[in-house]
PDB file of C-alpha atoms and ligand atoms in Angstrom:
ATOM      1  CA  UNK A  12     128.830  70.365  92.279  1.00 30.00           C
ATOM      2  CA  UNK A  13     125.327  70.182  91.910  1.00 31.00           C
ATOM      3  CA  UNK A  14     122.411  72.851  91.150  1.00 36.00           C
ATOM      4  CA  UNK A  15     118.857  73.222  91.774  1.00 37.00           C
ATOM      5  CA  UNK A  16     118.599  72.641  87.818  1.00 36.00           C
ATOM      6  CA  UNK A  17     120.473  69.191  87.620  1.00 35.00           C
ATOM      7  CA  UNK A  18     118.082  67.507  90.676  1.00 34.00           C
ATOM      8  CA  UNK A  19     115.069  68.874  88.966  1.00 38.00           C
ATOM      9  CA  UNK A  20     114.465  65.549  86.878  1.00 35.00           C
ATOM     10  CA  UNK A  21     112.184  63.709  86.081  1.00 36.00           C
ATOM     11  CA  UNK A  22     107.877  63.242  86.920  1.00 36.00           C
ATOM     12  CA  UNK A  23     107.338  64.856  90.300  1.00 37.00           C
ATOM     13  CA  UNK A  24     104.954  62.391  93.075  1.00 39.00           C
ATOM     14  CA  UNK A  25     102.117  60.496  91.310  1.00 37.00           C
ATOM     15  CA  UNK A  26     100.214  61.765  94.315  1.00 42.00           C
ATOM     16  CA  UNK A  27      99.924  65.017  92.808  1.00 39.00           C
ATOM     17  CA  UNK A  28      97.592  63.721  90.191  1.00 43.00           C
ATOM     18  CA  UNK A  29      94.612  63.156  92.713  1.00 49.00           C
ATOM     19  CA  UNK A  30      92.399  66.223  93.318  1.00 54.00           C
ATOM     20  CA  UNK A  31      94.030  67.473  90.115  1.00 66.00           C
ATOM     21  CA  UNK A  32      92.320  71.062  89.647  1.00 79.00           C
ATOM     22  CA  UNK A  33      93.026  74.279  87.154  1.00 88.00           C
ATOM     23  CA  UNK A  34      94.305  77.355  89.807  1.00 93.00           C
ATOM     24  CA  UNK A  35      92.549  80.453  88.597  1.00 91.00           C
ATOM     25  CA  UNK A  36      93.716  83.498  90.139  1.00 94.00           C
ATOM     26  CA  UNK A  37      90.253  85.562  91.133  1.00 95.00           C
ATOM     27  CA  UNK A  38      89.656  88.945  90.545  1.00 92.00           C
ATOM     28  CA  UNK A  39      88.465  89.728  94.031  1.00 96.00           C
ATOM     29  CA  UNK A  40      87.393  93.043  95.240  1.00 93.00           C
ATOM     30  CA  UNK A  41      86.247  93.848  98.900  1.00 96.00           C
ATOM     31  CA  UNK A  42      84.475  97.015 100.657  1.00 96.00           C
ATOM     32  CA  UNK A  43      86.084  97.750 103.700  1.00 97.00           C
ATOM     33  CA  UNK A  44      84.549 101.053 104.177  1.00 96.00           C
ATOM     34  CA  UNK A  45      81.943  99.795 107.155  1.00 96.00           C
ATOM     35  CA  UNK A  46      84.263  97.125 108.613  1.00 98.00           C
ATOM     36  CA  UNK A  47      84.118  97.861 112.443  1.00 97.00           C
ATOM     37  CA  UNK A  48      87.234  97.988 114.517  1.00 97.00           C
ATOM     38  CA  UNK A  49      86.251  94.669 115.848  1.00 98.00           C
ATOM     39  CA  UNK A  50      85.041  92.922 113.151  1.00 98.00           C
ATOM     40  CA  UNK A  51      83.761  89.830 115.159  1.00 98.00           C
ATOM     41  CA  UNK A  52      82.172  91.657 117.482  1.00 98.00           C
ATOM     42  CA  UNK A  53      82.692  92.116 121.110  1.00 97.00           C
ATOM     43  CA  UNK A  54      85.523  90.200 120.651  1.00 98.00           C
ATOM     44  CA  UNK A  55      88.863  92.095 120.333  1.00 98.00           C
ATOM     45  CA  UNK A  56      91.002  89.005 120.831  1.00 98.00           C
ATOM     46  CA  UNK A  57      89.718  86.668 118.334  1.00 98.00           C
ATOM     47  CA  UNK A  58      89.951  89.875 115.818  1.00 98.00           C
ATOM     48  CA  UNK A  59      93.335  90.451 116.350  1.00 98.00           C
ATOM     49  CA  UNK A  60      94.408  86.904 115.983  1.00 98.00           C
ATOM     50  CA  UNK A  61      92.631  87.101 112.634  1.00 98.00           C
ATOM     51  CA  UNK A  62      94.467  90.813 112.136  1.00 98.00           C
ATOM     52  CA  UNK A  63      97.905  89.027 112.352  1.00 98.00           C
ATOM     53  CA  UNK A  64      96.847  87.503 109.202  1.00 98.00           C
ATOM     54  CA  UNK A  65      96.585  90.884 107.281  1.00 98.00           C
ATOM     55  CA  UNK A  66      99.892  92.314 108.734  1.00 98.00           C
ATOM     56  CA  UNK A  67     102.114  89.462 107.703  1.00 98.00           C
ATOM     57  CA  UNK A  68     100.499  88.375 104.347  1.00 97.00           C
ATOM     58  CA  UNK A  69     101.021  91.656 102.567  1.00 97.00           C
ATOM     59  CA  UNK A  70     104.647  91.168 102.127  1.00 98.00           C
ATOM     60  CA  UNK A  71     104.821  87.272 102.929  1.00 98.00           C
ATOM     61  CA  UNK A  72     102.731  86.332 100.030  1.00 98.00           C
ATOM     62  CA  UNK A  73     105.222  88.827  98.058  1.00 98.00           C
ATOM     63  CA  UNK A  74     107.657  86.874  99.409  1.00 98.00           C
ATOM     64  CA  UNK A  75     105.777  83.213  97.790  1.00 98.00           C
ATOM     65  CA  UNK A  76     104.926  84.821  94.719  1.00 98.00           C
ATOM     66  CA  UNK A  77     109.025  86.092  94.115  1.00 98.00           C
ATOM     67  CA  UNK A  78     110.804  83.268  94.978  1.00 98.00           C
ATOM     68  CA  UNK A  79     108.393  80.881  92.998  1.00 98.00           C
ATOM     69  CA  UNK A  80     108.819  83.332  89.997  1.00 98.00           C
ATOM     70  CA  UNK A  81     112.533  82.356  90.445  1.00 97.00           C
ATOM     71  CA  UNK A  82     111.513  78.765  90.964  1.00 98.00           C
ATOM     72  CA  UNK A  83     110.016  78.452  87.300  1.00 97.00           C
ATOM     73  CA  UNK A  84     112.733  77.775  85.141  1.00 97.00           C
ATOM     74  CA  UNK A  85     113.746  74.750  87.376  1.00 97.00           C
ATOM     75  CA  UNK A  86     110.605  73.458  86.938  1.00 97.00           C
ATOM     76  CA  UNK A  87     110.960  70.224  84.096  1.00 97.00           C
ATOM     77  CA  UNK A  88     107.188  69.050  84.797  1.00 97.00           C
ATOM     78  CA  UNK A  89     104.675  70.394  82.586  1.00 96.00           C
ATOM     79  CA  UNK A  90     101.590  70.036  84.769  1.00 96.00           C
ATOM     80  CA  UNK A  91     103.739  71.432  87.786  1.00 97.00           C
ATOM     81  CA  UNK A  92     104.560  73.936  86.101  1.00 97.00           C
ATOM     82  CA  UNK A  93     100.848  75.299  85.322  1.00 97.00           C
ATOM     83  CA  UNK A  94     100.423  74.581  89.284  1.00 97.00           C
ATOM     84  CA  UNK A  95     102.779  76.808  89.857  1.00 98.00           C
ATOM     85  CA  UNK A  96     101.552  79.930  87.551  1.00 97.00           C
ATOM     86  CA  UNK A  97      98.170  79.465  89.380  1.00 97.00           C
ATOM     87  CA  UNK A  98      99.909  79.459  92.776  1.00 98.00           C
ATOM     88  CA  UNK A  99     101.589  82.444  92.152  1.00 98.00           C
ATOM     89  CA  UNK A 100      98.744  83.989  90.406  1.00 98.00           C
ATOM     90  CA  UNK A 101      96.525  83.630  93.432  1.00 98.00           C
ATOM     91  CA  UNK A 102      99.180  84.621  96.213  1.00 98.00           C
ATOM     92  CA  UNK A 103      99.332  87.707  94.218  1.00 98.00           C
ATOM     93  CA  UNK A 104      96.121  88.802  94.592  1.00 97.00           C
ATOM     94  CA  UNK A 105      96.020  87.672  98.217  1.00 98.00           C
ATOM     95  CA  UNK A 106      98.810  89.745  99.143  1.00 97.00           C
ATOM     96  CA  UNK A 107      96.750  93.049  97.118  1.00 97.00           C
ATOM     97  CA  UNK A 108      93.560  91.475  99.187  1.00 97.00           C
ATOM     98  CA  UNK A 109      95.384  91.970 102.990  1.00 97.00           C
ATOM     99  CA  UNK A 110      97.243  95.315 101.965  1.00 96.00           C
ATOM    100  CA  UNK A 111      93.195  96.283 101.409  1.00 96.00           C
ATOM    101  CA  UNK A 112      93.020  95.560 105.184  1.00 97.00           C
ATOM    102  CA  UNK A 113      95.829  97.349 106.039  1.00 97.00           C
ATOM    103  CA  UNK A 114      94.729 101.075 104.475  1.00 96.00           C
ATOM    104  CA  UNK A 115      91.098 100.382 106.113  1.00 97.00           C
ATOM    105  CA  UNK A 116      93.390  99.838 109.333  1.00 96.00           C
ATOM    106  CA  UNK A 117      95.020 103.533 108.754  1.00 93.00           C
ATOM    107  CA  UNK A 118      91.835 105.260 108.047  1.00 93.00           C
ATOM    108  CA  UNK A 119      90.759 103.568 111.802  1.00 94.00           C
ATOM    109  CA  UNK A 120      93.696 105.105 113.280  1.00 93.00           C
ATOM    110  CA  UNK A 121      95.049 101.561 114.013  1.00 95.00           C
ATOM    111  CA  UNK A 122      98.686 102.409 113.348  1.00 95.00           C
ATOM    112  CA  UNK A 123     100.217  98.958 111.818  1.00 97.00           C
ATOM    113  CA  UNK A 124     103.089 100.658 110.225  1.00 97.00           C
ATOM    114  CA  UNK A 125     105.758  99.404 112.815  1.00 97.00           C
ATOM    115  CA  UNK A 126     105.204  96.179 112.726  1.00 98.00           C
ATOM    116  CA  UNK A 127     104.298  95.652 108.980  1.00 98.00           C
ATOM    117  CA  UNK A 128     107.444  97.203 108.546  1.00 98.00           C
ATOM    118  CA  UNK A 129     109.355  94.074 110.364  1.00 97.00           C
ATOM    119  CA  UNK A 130     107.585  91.964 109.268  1.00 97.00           C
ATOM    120  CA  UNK A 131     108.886  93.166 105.285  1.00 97.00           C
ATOM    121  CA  UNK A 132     112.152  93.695 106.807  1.00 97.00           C
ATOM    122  CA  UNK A 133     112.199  89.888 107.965  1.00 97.00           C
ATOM    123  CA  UNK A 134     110.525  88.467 104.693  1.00 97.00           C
ATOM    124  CA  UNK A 135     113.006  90.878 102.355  1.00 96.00           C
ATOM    125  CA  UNK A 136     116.122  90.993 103.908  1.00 95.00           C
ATOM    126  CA  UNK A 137     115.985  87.754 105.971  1.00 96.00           C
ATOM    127  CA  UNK A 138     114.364  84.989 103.897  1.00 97.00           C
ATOM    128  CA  UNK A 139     114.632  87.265 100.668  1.00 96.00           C
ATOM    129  CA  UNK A 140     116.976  86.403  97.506  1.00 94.00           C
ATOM    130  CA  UNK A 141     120.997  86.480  98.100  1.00 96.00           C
ATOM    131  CA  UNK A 142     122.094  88.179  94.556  1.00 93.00           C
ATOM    132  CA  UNK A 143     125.577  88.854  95.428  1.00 96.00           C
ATOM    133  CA  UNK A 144     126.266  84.582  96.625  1.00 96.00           C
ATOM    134  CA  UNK A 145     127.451  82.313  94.284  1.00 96.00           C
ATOM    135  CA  UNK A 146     125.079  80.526  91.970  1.00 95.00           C
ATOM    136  CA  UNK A 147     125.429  77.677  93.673  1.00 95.00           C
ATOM    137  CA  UNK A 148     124.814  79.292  96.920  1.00 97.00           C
ATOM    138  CA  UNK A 149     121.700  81.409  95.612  1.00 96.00           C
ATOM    139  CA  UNK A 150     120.457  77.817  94.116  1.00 95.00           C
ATOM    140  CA  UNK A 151     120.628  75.852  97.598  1.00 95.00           C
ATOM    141  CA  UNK A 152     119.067  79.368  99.434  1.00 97.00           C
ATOM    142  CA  UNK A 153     116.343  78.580  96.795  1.00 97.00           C
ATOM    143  CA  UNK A 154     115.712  75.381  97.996  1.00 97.00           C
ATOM    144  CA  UNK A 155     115.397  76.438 101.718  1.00 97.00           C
ATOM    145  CA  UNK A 156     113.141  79.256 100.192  1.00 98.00           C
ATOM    146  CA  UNK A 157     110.679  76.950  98.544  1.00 98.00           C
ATOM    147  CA  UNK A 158     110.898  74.202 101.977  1.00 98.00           C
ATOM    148  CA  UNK A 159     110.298  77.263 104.240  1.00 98.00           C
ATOM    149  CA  UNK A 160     107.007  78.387 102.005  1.00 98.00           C
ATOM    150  CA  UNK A 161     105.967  74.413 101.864  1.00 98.00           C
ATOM    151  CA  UNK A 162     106.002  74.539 106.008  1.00 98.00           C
ATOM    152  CA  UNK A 163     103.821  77.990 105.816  1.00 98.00           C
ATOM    153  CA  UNK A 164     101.793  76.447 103.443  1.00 98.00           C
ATOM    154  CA  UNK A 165     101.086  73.654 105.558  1.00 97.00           C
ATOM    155  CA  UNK A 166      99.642  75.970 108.243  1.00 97.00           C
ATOM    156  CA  UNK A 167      97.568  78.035 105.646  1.00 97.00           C
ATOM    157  CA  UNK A 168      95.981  75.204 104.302  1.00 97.00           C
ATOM    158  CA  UNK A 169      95.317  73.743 107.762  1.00 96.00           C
ATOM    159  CA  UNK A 170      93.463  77.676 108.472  1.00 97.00           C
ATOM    160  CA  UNK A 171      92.108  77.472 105.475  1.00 97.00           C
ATOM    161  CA  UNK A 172      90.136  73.969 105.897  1.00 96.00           C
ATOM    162  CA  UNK A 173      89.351  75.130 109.549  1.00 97.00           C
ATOM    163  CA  UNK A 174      87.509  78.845 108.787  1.00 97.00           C
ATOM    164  CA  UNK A 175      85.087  76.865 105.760  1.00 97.00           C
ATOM    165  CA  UNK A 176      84.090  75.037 108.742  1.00 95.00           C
ATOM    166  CA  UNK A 177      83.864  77.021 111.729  1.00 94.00           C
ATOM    167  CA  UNK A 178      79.621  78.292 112.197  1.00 97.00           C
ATOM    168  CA  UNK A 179      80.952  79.995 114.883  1.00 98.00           C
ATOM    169  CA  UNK A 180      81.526  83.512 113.027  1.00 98.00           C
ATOM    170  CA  UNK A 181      78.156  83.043 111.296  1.00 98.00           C
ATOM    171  CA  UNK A 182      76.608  82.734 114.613  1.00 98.00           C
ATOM    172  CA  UNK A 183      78.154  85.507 116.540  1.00 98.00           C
ATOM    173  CA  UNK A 184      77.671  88.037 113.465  1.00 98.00           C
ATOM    174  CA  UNK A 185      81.431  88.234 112.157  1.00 98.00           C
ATOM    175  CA  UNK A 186      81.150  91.146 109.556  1.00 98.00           C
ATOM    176  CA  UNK A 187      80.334  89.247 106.322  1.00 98.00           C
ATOM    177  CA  UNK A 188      82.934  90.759 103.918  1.00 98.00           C
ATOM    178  CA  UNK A 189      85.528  90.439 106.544  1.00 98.00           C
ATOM    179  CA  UNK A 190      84.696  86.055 106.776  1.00 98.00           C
ATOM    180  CA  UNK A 191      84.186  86.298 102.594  1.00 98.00           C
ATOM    181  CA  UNK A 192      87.504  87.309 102.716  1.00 98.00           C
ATOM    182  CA  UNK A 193      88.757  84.613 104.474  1.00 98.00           C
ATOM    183  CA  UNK A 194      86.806  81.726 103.563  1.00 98.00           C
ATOM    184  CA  UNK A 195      87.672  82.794  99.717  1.00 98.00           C
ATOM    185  CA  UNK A 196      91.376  82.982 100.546  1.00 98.00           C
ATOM    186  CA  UNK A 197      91.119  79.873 102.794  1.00 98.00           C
ATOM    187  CA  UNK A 198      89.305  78.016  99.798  1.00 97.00           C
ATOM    188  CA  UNK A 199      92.329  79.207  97.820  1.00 97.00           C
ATOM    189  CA  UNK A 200      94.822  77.497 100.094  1.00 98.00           C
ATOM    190  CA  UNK A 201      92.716  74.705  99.999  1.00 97.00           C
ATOM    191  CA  UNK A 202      92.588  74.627  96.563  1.00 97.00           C
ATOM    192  CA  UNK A 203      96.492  74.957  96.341  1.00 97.00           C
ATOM    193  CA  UNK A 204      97.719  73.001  99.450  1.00 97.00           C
ATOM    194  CA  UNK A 205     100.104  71.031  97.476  1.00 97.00           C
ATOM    195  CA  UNK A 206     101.954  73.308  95.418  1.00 98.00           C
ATOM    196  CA  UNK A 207     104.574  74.429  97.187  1.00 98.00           C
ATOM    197  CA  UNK A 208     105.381  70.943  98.544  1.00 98.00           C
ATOM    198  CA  UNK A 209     105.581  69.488  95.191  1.00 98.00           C
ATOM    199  CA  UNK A 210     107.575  72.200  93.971  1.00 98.00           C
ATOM    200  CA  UNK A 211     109.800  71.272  97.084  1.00 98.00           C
ATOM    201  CA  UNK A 212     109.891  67.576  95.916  1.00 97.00           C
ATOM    202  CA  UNK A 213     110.718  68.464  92.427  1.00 98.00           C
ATOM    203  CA  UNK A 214     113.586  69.964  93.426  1.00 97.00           C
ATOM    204  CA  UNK A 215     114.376  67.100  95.026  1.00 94.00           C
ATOM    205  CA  UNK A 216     114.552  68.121  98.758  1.00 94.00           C
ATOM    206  CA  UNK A 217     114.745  65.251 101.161  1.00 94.00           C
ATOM    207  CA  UNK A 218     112.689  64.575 104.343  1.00 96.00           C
ATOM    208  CA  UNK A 219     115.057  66.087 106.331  1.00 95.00           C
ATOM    209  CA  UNK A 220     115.092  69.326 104.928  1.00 96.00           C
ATOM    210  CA  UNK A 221     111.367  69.477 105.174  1.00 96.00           C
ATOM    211  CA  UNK A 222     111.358  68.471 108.271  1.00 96.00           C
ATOM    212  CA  UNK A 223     113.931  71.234 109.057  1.00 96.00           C
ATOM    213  CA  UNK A 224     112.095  74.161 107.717  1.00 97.00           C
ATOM    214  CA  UNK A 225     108.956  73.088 109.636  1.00 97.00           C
ATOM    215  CA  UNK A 226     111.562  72.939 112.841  1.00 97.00           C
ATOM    216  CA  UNK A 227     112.145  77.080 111.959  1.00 97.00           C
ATOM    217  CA  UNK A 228     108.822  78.140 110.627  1.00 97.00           C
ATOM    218  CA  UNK A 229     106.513  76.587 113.514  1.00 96.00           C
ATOM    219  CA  UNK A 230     108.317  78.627 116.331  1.00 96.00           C
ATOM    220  CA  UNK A 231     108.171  81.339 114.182  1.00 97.00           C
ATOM    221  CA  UNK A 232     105.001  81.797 113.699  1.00 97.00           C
ATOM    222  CA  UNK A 233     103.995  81.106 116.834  1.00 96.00           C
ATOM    223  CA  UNK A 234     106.096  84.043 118.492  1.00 97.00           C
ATOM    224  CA  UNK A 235     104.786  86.462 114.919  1.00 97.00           C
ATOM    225  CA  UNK A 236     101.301  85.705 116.261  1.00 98.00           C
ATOM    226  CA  UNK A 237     101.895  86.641 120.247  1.00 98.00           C
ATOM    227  CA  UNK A 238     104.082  90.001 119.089  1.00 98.00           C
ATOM    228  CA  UNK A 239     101.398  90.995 116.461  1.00 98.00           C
ATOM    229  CA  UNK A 240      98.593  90.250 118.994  1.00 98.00           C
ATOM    230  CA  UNK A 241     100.591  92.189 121.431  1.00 98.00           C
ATOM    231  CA  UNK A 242     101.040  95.036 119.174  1.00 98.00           C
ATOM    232  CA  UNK A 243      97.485  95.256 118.337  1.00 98.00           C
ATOM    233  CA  UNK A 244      96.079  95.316 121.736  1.00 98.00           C
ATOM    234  CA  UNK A 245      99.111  98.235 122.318  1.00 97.00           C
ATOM    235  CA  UNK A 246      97.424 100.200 119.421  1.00 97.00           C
ATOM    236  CA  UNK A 247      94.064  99.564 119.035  1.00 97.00           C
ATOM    237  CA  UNK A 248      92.179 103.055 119.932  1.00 94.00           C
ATOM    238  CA  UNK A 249      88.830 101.140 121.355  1.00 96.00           C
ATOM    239  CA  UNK A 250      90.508  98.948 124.334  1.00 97.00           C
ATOM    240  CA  UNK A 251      90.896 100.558 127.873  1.00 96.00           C
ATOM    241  CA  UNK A 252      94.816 101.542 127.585  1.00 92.00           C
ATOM    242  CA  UNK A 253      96.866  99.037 129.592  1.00 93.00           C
ATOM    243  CA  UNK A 254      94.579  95.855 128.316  1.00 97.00           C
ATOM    244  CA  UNK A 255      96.456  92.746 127.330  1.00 97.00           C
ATOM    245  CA  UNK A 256      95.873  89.745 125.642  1.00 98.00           C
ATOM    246  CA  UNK A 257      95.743  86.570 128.016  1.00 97.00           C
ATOM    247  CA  UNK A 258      96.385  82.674 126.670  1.00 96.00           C
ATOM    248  CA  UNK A 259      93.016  82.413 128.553  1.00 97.00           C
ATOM    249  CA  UNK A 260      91.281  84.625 125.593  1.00 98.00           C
ATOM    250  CA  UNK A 261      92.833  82.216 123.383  1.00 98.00           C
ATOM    251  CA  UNK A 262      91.400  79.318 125.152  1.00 97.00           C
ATOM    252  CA  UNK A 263      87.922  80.642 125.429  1.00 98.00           C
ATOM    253  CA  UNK A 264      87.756  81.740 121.818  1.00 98.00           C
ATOM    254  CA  UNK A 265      89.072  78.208 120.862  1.00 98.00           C
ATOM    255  CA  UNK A 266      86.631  76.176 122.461  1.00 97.00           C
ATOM    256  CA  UNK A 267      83.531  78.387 121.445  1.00 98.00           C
ATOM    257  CA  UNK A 268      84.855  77.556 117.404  1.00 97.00           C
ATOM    258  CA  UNK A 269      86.495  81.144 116.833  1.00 98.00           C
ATOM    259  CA  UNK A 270      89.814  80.174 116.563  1.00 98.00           C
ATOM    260  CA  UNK A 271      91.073  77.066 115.660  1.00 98.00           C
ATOM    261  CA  UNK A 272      92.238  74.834 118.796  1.00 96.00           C
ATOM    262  CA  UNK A 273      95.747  73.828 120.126  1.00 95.00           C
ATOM    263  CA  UNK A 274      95.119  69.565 118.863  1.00 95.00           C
ATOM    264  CA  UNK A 275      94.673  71.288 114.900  1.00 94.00           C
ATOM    265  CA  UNK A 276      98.048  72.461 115.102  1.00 93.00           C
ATOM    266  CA  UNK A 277      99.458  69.771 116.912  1.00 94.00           C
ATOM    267  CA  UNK A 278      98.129  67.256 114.984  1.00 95.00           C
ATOM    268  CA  UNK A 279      99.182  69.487 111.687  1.00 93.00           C
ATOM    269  CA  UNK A 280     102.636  69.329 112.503  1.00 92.00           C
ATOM    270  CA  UNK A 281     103.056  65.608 113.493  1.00 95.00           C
ATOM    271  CA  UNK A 282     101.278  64.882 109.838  1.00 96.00           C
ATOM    272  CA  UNK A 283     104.295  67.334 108.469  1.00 97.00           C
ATOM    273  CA  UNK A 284     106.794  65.278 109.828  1.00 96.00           C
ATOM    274  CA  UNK A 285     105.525  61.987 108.919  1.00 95.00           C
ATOM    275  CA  UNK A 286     107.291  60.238 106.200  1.00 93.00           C
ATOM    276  CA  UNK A 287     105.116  59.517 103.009  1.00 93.00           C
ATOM    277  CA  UNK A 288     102.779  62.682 104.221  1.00 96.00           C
ATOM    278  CA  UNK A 289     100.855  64.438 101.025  1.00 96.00           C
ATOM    279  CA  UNK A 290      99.259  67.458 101.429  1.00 96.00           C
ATOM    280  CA  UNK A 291      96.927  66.643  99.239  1.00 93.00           C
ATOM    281  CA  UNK A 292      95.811  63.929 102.804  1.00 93.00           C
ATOM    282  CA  UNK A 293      94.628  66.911 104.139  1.00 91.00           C
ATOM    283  CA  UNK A 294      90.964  66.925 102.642  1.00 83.00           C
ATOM    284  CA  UNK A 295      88.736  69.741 102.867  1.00 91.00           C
ATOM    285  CA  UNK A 296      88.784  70.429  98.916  1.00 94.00           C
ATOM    286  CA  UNK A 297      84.994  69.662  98.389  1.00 94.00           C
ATOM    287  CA  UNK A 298      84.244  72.444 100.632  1.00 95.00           C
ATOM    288  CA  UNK A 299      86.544  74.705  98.865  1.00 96.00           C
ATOM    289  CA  UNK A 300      85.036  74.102  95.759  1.00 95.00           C
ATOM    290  CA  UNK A 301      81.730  74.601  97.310  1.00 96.00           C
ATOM    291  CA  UNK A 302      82.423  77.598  98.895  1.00 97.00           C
ATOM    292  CA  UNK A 303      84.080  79.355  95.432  1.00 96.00           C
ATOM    293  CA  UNK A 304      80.801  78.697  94.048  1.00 95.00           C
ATOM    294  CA  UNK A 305      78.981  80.874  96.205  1.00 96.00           C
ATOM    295  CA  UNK A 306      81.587  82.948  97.576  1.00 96.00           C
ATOM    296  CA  UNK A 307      80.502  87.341  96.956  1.00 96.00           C
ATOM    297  CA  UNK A 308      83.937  88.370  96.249  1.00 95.00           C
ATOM    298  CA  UNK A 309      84.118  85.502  94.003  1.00 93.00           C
ATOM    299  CA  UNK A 310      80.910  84.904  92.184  1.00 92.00           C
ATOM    300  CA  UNK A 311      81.545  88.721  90.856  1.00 89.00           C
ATOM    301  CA  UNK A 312      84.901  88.299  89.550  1.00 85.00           C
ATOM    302  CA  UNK A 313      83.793  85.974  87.138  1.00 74.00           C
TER     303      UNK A 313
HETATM  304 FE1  LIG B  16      97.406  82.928 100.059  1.00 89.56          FE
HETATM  305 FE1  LIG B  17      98.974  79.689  99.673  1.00 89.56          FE
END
């Protein structure tokens, strides 16, 4: 028998010593009393692909930040384990950041309640801890836990990298504190890409259970992202009633730099599943770094 605490031996990748950074957890604050409906505007599709984002990270970041509180004692590397106080620091105040979104949503009648609530319900009873398995059973759940968060992780940092370099919202007049928001989370994920997938190493999961989770997690998150989009259009009090979204909104907002195209996340995935893959191959943390420095929200936390 074996537990999460005997294959969590020994120095994790040397890889994680490049782009070796402190992870500060920001003490961001936003105004969301003029946000418009339709933040980007005259655009309700590219704003609700961007709204998916607030209704799942409330309580999916929650999710991160529990199971890699449970994730600590298991942890044998000293650096890792600083990585992995700053990860959990920032999630936190990501998830407080989107929940912002959410009461702004309320107070514009845009009733996300119902799916929020599945979305919680999926992240809590679903992927959530197990306390009445056996140890051995909650320590192997923990495993999957921390492989499933590596595969999100993979996507955040790949949205993350994208929305520092999309002039698109600049251009079109996305509300400022609305892409502040993003760009200072996305810097975040940038900043942290490779947490979770050390963490996942650590423990010693093999390239088959990474390449597992993605397997779940990709489909996933594809069909959270057509149901919330779905769900918005169903709700939101300035479309015509009976408007839907169309894959052809997707595609025009793609290839005028609003969302990020099809090719990112099918080239994203392949790199997942490649054996000797890093996160840290990703790039994009100059930009970050950049962007921190003059990010609002940012700049007055300090
Ligand atoms: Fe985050
Ligand atoms: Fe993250």
């Amino acid at each position: 028998m074996y537990t999460v605490d005997d294959r969590a031996a020994g120095p994790h990748d040397a890889s994680l010593d490049h782009e070796r950074l402190v992870l500060e957890a920001r003490d961001v604050e936003f105004d969301w009393a003029r946000l418009p409906v339709h933040y980007v505007p005259d655009e309700p599709f590219t704003t609700h692909m961007l709204n998916v984002l607030h209704l799942l990270l409330p309580a999916g970041e929650e999710f991160f930040v529990e199971v890699f509180k449970r994730a600590l004692p298991f942890i044998k590397d000293d650096q890792l384990r600083l990585d992995v106080q700053g990860f959990i620091g920032q999630e936190s105040v990501h998830s407080q950041a989107h929940s912002g979104v959410c009461e702004r949503f309320a107070a514009q009648h845009l009733h996300v309640t119902p799916y929020t609530d599945q979305v919680r319900w999926m992240f809590d009873k679903v992927l959530g801890s197990k306390p009445h398995w056996s140890r051995r059973r909650q320590d192997r759940w923990l495993l999957e836990q921390v492989s499933f968060i590596s595969a999100i992780e993979h996507y955040t940092a790949i949205l993350g990298e994208w929305i520092l370099n999309t002039p698109a919202h600049d251009a079109i007049g996305t509300d400022p504190v609305m892409l502040d928001m993003l760009r200072w989370h996305g810097a975040e994920e940038v900043e942290h890409k490779a947490v979770a997938f050390d963490t996942m190493k650590h423990l010693r999961a093999g390239y088959w259970r990474q390449v597992r989770a993605q397997l779940v997690v990709s489909p996933a998150m594809l069909l959270l992202w057509i149901r919330g989009v779905r769900y918005l259009y169903s709700v939101d009090p300035q479309l015509p009633p009976g408007t839907r979204p169309r894959w052809r909104d997707y595609v025009n907002a793609a290839r005028r730099g609003l969302l990020p195209g099809p090719l990112r996340f099918v080239r994203g995935i392949a790199d997942y599943y490649r054996p000797g893959f890093h996160p840290s191959q990703l790039g994009g943390l100059g930009r970050a770094v950049d962007y921190l420095a003059i990010s609002p929200a940012a700049r007055s936390s300090r």
